[in-house]
Structure formats: structure tokens, C-alpha cells
PDB file of C-alpha atoms and ligand atoms in Angstrom:
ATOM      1  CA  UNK U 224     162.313  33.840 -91.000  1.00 86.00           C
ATOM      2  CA  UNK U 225     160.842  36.012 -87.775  1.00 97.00           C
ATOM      3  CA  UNK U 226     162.623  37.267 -85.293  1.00 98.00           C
ATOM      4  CA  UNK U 227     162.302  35.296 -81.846  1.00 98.00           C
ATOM      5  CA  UNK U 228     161.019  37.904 -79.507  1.00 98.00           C
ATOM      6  CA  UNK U 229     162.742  35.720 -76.541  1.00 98.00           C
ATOM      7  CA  UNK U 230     160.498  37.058 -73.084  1.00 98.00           C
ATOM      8  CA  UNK U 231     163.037  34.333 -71.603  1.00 98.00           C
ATOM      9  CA  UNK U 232     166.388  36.640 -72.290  1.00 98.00           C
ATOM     10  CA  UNK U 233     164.543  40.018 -72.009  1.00 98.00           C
ATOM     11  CA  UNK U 234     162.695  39.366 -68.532  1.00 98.00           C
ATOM     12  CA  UNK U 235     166.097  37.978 -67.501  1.00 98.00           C
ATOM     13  CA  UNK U 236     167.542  40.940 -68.048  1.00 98.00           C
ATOM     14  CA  UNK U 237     164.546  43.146 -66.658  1.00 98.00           C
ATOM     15  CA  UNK U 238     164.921  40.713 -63.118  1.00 98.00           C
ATOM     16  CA  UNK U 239     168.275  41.357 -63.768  1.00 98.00           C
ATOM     17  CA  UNK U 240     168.223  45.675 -63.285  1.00 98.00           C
ATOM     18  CA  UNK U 241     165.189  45.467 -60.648  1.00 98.00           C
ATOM     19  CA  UNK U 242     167.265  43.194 -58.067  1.00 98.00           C
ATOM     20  CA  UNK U 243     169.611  45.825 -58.009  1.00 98.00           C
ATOM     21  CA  UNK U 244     167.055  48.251 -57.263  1.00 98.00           C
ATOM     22  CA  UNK U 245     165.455  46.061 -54.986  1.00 98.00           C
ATOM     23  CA  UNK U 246     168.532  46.104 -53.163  1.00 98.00           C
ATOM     24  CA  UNK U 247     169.069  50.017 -53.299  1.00 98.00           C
ATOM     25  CA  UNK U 248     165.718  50.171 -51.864  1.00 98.00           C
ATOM     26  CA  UNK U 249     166.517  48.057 -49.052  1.00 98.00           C
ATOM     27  CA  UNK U 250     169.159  49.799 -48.643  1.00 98.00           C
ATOM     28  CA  UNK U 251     166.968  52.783 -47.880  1.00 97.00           C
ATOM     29  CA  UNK U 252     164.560  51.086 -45.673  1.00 97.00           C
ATOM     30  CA  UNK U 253     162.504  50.555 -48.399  1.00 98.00           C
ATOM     31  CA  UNK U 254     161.286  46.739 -47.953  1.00 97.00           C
ATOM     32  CA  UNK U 255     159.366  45.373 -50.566  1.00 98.00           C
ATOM     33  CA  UNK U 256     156.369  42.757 -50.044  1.00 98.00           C
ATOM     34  CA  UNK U 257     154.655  40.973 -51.996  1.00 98.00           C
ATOM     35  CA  UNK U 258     151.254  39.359 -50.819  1.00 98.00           C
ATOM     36  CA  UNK U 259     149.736  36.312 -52.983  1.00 98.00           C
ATOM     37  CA  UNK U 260     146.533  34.926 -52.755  1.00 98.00           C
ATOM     38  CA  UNK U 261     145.434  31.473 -54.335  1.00 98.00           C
ATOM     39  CA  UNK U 262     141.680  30.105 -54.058  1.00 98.00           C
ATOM     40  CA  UNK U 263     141.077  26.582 -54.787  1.00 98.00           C
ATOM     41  CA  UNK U 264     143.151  24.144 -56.928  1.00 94.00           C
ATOM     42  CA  UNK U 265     143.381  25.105 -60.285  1.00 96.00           C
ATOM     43  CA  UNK U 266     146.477  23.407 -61.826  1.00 95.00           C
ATOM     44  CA  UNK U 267     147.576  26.079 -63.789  1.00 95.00           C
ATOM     45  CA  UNK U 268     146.834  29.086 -61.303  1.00 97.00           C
ATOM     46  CA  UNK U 269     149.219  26.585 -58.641  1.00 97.00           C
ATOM     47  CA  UNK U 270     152.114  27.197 -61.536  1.00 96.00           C
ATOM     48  CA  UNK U 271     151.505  30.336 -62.156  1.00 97.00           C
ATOM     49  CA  UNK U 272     151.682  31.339 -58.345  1.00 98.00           C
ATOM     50  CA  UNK U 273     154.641  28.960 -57.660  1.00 98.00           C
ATOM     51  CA  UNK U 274     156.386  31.257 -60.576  1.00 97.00           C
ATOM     52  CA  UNK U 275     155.493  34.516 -59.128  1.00 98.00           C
ATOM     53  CA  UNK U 276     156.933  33.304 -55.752  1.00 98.00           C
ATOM     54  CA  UNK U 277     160.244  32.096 -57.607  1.00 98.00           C
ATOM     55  CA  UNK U 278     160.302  35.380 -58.779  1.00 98.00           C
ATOM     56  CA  UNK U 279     160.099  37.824 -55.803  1.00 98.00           C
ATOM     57  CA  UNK U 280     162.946  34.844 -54.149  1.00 98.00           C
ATOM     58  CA  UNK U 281     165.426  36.113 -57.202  1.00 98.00           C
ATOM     59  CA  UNK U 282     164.896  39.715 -56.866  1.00 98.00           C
ATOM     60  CA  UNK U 283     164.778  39.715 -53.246  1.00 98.00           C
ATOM     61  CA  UNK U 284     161.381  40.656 -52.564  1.00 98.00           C
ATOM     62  CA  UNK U 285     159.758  39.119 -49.175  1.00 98.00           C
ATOM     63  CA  UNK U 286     156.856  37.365 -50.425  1.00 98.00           C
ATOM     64  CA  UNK U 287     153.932  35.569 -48.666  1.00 98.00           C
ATOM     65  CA  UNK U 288     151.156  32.925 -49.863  1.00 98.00           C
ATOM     66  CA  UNK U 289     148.233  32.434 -49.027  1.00 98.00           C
ATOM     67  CA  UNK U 290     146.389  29.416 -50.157  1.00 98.00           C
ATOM     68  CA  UNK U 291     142.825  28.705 -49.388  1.00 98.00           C
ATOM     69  CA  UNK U 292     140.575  26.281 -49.903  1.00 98.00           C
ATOM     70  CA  UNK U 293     137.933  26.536 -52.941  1.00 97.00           C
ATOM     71  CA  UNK U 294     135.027  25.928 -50.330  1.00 97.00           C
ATOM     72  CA  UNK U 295     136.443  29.626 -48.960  1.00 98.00           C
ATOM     73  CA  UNK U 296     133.675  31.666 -48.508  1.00 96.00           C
ATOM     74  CA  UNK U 297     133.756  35.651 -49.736  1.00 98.00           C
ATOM     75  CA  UNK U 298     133.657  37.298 -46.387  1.00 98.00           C
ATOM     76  CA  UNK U 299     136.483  35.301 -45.618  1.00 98.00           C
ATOM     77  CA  UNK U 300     138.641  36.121 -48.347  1.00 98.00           C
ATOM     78  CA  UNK U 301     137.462  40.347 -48.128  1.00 98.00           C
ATOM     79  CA  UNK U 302     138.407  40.194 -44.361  1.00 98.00           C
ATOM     80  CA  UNK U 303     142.166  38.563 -45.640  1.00 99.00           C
ATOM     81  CA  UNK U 304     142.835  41.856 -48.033  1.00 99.00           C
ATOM     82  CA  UNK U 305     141.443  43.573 -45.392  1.00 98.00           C
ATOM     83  CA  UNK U 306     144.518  42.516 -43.265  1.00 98.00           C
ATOM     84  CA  UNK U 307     146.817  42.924 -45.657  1.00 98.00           C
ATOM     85  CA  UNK U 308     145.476  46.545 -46.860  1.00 98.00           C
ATOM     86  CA  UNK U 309     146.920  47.545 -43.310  1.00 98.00           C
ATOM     87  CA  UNK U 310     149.775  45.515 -43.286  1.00 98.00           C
ATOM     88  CA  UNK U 311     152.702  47.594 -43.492  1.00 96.00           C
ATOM     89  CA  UNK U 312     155.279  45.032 -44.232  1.00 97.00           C
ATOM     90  CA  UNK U 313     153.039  44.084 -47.621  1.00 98.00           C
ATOM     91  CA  UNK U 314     153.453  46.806 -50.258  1.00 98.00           C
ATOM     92  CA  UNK U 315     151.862  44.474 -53.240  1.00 98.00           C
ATOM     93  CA  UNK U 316     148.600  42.260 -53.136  1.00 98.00           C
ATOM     94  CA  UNK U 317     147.905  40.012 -55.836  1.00 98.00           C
ATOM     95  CA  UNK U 318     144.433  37.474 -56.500  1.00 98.00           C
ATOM     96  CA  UNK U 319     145.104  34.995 -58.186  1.00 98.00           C
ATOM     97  CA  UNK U 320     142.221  34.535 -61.183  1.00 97.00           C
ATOM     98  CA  UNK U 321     140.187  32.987 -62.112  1.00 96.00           C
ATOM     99  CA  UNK U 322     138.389  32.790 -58.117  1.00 98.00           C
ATOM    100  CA  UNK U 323     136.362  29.213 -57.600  1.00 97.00           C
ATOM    101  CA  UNK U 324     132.645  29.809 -58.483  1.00 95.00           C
ATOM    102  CA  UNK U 325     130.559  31.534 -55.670  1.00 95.00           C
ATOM    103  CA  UNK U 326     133.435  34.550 -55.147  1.00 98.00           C
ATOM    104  CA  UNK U 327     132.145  37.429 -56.801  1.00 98.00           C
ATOM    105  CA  UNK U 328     135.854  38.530 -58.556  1.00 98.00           C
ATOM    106  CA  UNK U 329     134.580  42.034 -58.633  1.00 98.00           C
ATOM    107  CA  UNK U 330     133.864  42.477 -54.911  1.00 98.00           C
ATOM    108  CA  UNK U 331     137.279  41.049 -54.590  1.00 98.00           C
ATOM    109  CA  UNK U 332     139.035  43.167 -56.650  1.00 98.00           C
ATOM    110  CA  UNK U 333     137.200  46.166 -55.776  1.00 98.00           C
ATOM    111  CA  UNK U 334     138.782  45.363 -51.938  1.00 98.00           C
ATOM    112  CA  UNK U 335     142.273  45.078 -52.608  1.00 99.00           C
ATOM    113  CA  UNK U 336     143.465  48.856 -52.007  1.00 98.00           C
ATOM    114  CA  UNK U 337     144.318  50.645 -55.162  1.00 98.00           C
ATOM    115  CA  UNK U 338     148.127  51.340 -53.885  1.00 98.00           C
ATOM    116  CA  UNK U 339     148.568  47.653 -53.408  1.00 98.00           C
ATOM    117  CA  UNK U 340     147.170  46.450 -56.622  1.00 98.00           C
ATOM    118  CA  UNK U 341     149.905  45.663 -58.710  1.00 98.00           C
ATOM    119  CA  UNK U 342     148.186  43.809 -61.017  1.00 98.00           C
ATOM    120  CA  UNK U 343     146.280  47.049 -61.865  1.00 98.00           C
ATOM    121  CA  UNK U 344     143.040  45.300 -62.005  1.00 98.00           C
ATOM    122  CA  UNK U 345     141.366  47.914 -59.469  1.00 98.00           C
ATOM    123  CA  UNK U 346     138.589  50.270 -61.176  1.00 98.00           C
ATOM    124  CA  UNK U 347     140.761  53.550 -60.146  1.00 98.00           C
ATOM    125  CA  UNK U 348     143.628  52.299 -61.821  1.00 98.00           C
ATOM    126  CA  UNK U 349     141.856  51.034 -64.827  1.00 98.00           C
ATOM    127  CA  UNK U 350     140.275  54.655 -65.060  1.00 98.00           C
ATOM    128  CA  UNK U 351     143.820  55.814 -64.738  1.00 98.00           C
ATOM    129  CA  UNK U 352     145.275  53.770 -67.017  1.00 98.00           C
ATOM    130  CA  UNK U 353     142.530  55.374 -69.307  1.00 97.00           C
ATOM    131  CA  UNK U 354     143.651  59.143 -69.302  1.00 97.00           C
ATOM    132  CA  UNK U 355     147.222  58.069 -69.148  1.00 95.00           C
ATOM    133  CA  UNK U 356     148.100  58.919 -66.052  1.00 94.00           C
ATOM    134  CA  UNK U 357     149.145  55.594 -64.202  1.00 94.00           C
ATOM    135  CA  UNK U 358     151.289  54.166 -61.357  1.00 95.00           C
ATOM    136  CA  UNK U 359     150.741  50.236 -62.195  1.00 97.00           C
ATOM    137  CA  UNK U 360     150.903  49.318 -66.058  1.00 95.00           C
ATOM    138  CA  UNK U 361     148.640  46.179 -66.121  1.00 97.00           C
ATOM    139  CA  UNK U 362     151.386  43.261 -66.357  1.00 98.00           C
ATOM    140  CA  UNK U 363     150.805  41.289 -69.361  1.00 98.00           C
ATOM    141  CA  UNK U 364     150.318  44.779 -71.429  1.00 98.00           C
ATOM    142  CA  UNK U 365     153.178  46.390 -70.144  1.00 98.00           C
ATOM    143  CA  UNK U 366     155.643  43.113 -70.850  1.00 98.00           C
ATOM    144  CA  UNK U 367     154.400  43.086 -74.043  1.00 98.00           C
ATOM    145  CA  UNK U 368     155.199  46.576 -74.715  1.00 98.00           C
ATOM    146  CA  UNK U 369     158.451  45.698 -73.790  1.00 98.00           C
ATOM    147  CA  UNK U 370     158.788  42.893 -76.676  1.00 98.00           C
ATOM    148  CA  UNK U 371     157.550  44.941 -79.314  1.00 98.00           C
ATOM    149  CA  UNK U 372     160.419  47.968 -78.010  1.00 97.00           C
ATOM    150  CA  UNK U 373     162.531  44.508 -78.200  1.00 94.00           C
ATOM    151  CA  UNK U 374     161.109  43.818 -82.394  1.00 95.00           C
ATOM    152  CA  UNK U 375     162.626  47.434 -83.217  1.00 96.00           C
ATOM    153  CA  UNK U 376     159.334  48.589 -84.552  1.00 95.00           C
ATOM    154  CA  UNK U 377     157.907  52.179 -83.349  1.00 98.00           C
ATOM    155  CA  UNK U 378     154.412  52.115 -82.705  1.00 98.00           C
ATOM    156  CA  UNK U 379     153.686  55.176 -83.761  1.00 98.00           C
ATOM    157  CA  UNK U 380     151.083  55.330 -86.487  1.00 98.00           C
ATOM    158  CA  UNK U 381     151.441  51.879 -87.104  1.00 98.00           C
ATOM    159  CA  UNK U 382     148.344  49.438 -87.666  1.00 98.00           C
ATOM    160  CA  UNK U 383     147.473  47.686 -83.846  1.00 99.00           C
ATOM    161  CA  UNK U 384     145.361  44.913 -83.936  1.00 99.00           C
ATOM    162  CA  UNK U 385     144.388  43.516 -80.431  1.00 99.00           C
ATOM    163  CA  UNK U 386     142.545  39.949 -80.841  1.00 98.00           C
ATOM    164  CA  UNK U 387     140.583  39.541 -77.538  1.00 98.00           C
ATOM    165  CA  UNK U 388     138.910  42.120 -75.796  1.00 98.00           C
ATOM    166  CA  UNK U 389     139.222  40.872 -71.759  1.00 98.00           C
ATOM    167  CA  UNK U 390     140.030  43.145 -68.666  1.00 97.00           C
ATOM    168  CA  UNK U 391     143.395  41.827 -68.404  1.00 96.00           C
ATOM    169  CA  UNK U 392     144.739  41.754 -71.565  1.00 98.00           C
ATOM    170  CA  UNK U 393     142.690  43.322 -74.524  1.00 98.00           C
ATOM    171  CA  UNK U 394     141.362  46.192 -73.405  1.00 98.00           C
ATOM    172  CA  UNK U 395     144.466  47.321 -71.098  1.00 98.00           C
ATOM    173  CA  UNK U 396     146.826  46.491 -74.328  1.00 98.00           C
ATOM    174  CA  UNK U 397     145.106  48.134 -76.575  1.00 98.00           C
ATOM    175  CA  UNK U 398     144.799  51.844 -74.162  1.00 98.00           C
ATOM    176  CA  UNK U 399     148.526  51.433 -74.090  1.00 98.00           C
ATOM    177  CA  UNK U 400     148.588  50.830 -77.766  1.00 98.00           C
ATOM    178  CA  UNK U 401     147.041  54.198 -78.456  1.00 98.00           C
ATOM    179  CA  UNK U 402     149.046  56.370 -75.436  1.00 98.00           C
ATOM    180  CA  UNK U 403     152.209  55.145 -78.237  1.00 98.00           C
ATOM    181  CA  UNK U 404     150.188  56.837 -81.096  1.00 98.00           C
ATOM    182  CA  UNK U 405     149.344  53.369 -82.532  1.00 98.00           C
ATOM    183  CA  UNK U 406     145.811  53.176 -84.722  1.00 98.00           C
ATOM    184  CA  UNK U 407     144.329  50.257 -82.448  1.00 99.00           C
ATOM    185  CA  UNK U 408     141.578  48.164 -83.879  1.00 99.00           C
ATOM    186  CA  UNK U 409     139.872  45.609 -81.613  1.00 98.00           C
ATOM    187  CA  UNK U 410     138.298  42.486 -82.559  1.00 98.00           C
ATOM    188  CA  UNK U 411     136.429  39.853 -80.525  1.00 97.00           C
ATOM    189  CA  UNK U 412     134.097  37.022 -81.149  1.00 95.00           C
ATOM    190  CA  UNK U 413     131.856  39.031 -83.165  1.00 97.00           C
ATOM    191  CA  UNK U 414     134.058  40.631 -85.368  1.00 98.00           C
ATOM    192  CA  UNK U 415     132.655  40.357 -88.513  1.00 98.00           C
ATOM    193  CA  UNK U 416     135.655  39.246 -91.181  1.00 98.00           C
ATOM    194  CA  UNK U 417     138.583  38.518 -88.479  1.00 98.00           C
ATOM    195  CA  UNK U 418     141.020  37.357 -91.173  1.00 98.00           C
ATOM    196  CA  UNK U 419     140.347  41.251 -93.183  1.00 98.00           C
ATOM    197  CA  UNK U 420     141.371  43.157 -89.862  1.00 98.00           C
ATOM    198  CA  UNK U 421     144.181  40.716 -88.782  1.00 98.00           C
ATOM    199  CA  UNK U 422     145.742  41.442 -92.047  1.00 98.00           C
ATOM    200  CA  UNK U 423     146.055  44.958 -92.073  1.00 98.00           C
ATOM    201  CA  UNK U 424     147.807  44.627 -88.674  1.00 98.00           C
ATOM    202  CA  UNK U 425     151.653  45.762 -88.259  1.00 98.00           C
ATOM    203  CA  UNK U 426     151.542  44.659 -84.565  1.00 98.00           C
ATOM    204  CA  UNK U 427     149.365  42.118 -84.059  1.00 98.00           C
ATOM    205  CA  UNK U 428     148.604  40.914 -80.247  1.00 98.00           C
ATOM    206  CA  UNK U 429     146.164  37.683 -79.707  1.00 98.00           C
ATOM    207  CA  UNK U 430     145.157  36.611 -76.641  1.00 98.00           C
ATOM    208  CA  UNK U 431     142.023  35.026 -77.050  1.00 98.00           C
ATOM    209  CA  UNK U 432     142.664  31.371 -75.384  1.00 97.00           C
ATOM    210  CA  UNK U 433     142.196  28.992 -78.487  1.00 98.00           C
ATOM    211  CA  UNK U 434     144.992  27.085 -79.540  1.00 98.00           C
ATOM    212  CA  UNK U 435     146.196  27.907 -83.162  1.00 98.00           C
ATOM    213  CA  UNK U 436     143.643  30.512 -83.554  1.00 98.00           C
ATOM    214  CA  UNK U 437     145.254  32.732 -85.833  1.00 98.00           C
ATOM    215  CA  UNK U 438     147.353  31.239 -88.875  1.00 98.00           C
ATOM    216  CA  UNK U 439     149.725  32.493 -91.047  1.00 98.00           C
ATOM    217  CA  UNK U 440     147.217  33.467 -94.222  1.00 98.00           C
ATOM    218  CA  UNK U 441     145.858  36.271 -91.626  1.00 98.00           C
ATOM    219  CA  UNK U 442     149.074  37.984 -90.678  1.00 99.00           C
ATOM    220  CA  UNK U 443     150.659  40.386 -93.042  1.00 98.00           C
ATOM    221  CA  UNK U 444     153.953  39.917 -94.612  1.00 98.00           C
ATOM    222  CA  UNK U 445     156.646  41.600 -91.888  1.00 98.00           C
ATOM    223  CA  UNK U 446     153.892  41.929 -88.812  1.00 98.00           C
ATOM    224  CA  UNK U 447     155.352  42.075 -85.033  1.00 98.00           C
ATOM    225  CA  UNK U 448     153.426  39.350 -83.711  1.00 98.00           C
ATOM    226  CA  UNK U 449     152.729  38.344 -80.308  1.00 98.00           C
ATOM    227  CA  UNK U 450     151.222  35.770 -78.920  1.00 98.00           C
ATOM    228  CA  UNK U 451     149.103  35.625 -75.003  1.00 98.00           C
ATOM    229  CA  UNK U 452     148.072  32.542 -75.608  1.00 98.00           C
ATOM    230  CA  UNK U 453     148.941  29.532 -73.160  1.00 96.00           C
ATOM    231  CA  UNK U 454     146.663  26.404 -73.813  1.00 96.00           C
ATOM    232  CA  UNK U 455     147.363  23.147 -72.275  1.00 95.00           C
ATOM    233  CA  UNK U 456     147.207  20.649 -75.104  1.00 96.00           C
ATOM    234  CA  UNK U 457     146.288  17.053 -74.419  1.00 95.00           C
ATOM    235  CA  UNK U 458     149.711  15.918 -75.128  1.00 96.00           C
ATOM    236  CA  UNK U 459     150.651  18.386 -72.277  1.00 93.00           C
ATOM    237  CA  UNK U 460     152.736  20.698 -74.073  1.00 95.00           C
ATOM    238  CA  UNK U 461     152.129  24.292 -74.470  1.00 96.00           C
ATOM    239  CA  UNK U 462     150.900  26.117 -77.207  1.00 97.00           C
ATOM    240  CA  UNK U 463     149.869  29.583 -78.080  1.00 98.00           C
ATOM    241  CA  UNK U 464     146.845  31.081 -79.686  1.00 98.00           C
ATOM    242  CA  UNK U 465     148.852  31.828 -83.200  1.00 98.00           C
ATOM    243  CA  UNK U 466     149.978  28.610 -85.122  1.00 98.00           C
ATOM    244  CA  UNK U 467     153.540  29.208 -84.855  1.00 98.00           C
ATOM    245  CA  UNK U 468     154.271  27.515 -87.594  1.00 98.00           C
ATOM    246  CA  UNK U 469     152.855  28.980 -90.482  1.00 98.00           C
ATOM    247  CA  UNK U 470     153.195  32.774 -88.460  1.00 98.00           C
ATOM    248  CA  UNK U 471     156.946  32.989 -88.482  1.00 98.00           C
ATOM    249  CA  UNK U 472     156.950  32.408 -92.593  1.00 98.00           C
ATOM    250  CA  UNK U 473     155.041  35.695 -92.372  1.00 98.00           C
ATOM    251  CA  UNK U 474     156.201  37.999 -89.503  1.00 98.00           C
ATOM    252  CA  UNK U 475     159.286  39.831 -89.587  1.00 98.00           C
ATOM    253  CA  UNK U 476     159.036  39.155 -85.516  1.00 98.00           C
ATOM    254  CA  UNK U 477     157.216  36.727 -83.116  1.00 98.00           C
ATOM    255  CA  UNK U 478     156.745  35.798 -79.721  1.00 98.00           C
ATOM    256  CA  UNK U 479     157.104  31.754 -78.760  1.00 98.00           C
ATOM    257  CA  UNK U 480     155.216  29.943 -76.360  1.00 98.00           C
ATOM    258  CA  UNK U 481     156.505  29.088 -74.068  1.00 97.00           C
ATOM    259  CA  UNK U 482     158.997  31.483 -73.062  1.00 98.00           C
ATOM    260  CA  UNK U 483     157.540  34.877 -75.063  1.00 98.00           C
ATOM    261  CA  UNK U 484     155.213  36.765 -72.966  1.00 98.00           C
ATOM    262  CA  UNK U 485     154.791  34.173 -70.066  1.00 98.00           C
ATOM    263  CA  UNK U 486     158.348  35.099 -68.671  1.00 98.00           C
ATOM    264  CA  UNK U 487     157.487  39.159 -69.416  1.00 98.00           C
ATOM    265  CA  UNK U 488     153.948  39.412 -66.777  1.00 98.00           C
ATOM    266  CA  UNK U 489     156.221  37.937 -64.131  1.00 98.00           C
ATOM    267  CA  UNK U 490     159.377  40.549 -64.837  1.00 98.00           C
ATOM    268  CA  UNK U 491     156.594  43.106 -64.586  1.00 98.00           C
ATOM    269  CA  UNK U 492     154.546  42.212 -61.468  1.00 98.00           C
ATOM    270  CA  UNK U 493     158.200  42.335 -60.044  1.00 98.00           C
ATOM    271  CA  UNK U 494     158.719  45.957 -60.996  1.00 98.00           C
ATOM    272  CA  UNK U 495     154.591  46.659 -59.690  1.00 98.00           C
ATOM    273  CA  UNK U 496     155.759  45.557 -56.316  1.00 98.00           C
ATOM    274  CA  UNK U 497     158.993  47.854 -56.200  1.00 98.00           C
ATOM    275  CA  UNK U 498     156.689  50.630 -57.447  1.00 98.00           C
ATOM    276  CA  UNK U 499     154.324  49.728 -55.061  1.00 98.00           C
ATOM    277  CA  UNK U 500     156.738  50.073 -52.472  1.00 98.00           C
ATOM    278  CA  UNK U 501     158.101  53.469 -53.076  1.00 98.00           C
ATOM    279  CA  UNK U 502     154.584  54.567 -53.399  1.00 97.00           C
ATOM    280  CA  UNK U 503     153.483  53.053 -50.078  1.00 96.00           C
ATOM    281  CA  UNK U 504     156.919  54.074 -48.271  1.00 88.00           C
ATOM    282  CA  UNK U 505     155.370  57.648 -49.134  1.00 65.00           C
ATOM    283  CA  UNK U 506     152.356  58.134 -47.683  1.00 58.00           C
ATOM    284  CA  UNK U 507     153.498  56.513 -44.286  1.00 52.00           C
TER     285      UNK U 507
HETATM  286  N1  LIG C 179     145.136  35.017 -64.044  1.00 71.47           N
HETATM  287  C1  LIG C 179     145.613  35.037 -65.305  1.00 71.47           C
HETATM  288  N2  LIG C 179     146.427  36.102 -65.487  1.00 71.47           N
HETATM  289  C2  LIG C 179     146.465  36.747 -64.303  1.00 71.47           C
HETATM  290  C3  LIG C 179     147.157  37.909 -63.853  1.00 71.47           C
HETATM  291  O1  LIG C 179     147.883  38.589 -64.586  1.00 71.47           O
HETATM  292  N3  LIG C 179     146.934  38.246 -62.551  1.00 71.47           N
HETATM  293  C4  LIG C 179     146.121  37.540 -61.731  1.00 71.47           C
HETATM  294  N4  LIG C 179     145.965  37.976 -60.498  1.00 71.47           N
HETATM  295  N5  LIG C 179     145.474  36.465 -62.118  1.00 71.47           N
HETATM  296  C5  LIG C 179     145.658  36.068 -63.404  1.00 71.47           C
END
């Protein structure tokens, strides 16, 4: 039987050592903000938000929505971040994706100013997070580098698979992959025989966004795995992108879902913001 990497106990724990620094921070006039932006209506981008905000309340981070309609037009949405770029009290912005159709995400993202962008989504921090050298870890990536440290396993050398190849997850994950000394293979929709590669993997991270994706007959016996994945089912529950199931006969470790890496992008947007505020607190 797998371990249960639990991103319920660990990001408790994480919240746990960054409210105290929150605090000390405070202490030294350092006030952390957190600005959140929300176009449109999409269900799950309204939980996600509601979780972040939950989130900066336990820590003791000021936080402060702002939720526009998904008939917002682009100019009006640049000329927000524009505000809050200045905006001393706000040391963090965050867009919430995916933006209604119309938006062009890029121009968004491209606005937000790279010392605010603690979702690490900018261009100069993607380049940075490229040659190693970076202030904001991207959040998912960076919690789950925390639950493999949690598995035991030392990435060094070891086989890294990285199912899914997107901006926020895939690529990010697997540059911090390889900054460990991991060999890091990624596949995508055209990868020609997934189930040889997925195999091979001792850490094997899928975040693709299809339910039950990968099964147990393509994870090797002892594998870390985690799982990205959170797909609405029509019975309403949750469930990853790795068939549970049949995985944790398999892996000597595994993320659930919920509570695996869900819990772990939230812990880590926390510890963005503090950063963010430090680094902002600087150049004033
Ligand atoms: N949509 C899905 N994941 C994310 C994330 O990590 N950040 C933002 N801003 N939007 C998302």
C-alpha cells in the first residue's frame, strides 16, 4: 500500500510557519497584500478564489477581490492591474484563469508587474525560472516539490516523468524537476507510447485534466506519484487524473484528490505574497 502524500497536513503545517512570519513582518512594517482578480462566473474559478481568500484570512494577509463581470472588456481589466501595479498597500496580484473568451490572457498577464506576480506566470519570471535564478516558484510546481520532499525520495538522478505539458503546470514542473538533478521526460498528447514512458518513471506528475487518465498498469512498482488533476465528475465528486485505485497497488507514494496538491498551490501562493512583500518593501 502507497503512502498518502496528505497536501491537507503538510500545507497545514506550511500556513502554519508563514503566519508567524506574516506576523514578524508586520511587525516590521512589512504589510502584506494580496490582490485577486475574478472575470466572469466560472463555478470552479468562484471556489478556487473563495479558497485563496480563506487563505490570506488565516495567515493574516490583507486581501482584496475583485470580481467582474464576464462582459468586462480588456482595457478595463489592463487599466485595474494598472491600479494595483502602483498600489502600495498590494504587494501580490493574482488573475484568476481561465479569463472569459474575448480577454487576450497574454496581454493580461504580460500587465501584471513582474514583482507582483506571484503566480509566476509573467514572461520575466518564466525566463527566470529557466536559468534558475527565481523569486516566485510557480505555485502548483513548487507545492508539489514539497510532497515529493514529503515521499522521502531524492530527486536526484531519478526518472521524472511530467504528463502534460501547460504553462502552469508541465513545463514549470518539469524546469524545477531538472534544477534537483532529476532526468525529466515530458509527454503530451502526442507522445507516441504514453504507457512505455510512464513506466520508467520514479516520480511521476500528471496533470493533464482527464479523469482516470493514467492507471495502475503504467506506473512502476514503488513510483512517487502525484496527481494535478481535479475533474468535476457528474456525480459531483472529485477525482484526479490517475485512477487512484489501481495506482496505490503500485506506488510506494501518492497524492489523493482531494486534499493532495489542491491544499499545496494555496500554502504556496501564501508564501509568493510574503515574498512578494519583502521584495516590494525593498525597492520603496
Ligand atoms: N487557474 C488554474 N490554476 C491557476 C493558478 O494557479 N493561478 C491562476 N491565476 N489561475 C489558475
Amino acid at each position: 500500500m502507497a503512502k498518502i502524500l496528505s497536501g491537507k497536513e503538510v500545507s497545514a503545517r506550511i500556513k502554519g510557519e508563514l503566519k508567524i512570519e506574516a506576523e514578524k513582518l508586520k511587525e516590521s512594517g512589512i504589510m502584506p497584500g494580496l490582490a485577486v482578480i475574478i472575470v466572469g462566473d466560472d463555478p470552479a474559478s468562484r471556489v478556487y478564489v473563495n479558497n485563496k481568500k480563506k487563505a490570506c484570512e488565516e495567515i493574516g494577509i490583507h486581501s482584496e477581490e475583485y470580481a467582474l463581470p464576464a462582459d468586462t472588456d480588456e482595457a478595463e481589466l489592463l487599466a485595474l492591474i494598472d491600479r494595483l501595479n502602483g498600489e502600495k498597500s498590494i504587494s501580490g496580484i493574482l488573475v484568476q484563469l481561465p479569463l472569459p473568451k474575448g480577454i487576450d490572457e497574454e496581454k493580461v498577464i504580460n500587465r501584471i508587474d513582474p514583482q507582483k506576480d506571484v503566480d509566476a506566470f509573467h514572461p520575466v519570471n518564466v525566463g527566470k525560472i529557466m536559468v534558475g535564478n527565481y523569486d516566485f516558484v510557480p505555485c502548483t510546481p513548487a507545492g508539489i516539490m514539497e510532497l515529493i520532499a514529503e515521499s522521502g525520495i531524492d530527486i536526484s538522478g531519478k526518472e521524472c516523468v511530467v504528463v502534460g505539458r501547460s504553462n502552469i503546470v508541465g513545463k514549470p514542473m518539469s524546469m524545477l524537476l531538472l534544477h534537483q538533478n532529476g532526468t525529466v521526460t515530458v509527454c503530451h498528447s502526442r507522445t507516441k507510447d504514453l504507457k512505455e514512458v510512464t513506466r520508467r518513471a520514479d516520480i511521476l506528475v500528471v496533470a493533464v485534466g482527464r479523469p482516470n487518465f493514467v492507471t495502475g498498469d503504467m506506473i512502476k512498482e514503488g513510483a512517487v506519484v502525484i496527481d494535478v488533476g481535479i475533474n468535476r465528475m457528474a456525480d459531483k465528486k472529485l477525482t484526479g487524473d490517475v485512477d487512484f485505485e489501481t495506482a496505490e497497488k503500485v506506488a510506494s507514494a501518492i497524492t489523493p484528490v482531494p486534499g493532495g496538491v489542491g491544499p499545496m498551490t494555496i500554502a504556496m501562493l501564501m508564501k509568493n505574497t510574503l515574498k512578494a512583500a519583502v521584495i516590494n518593501k525593498e525597492d520603496n
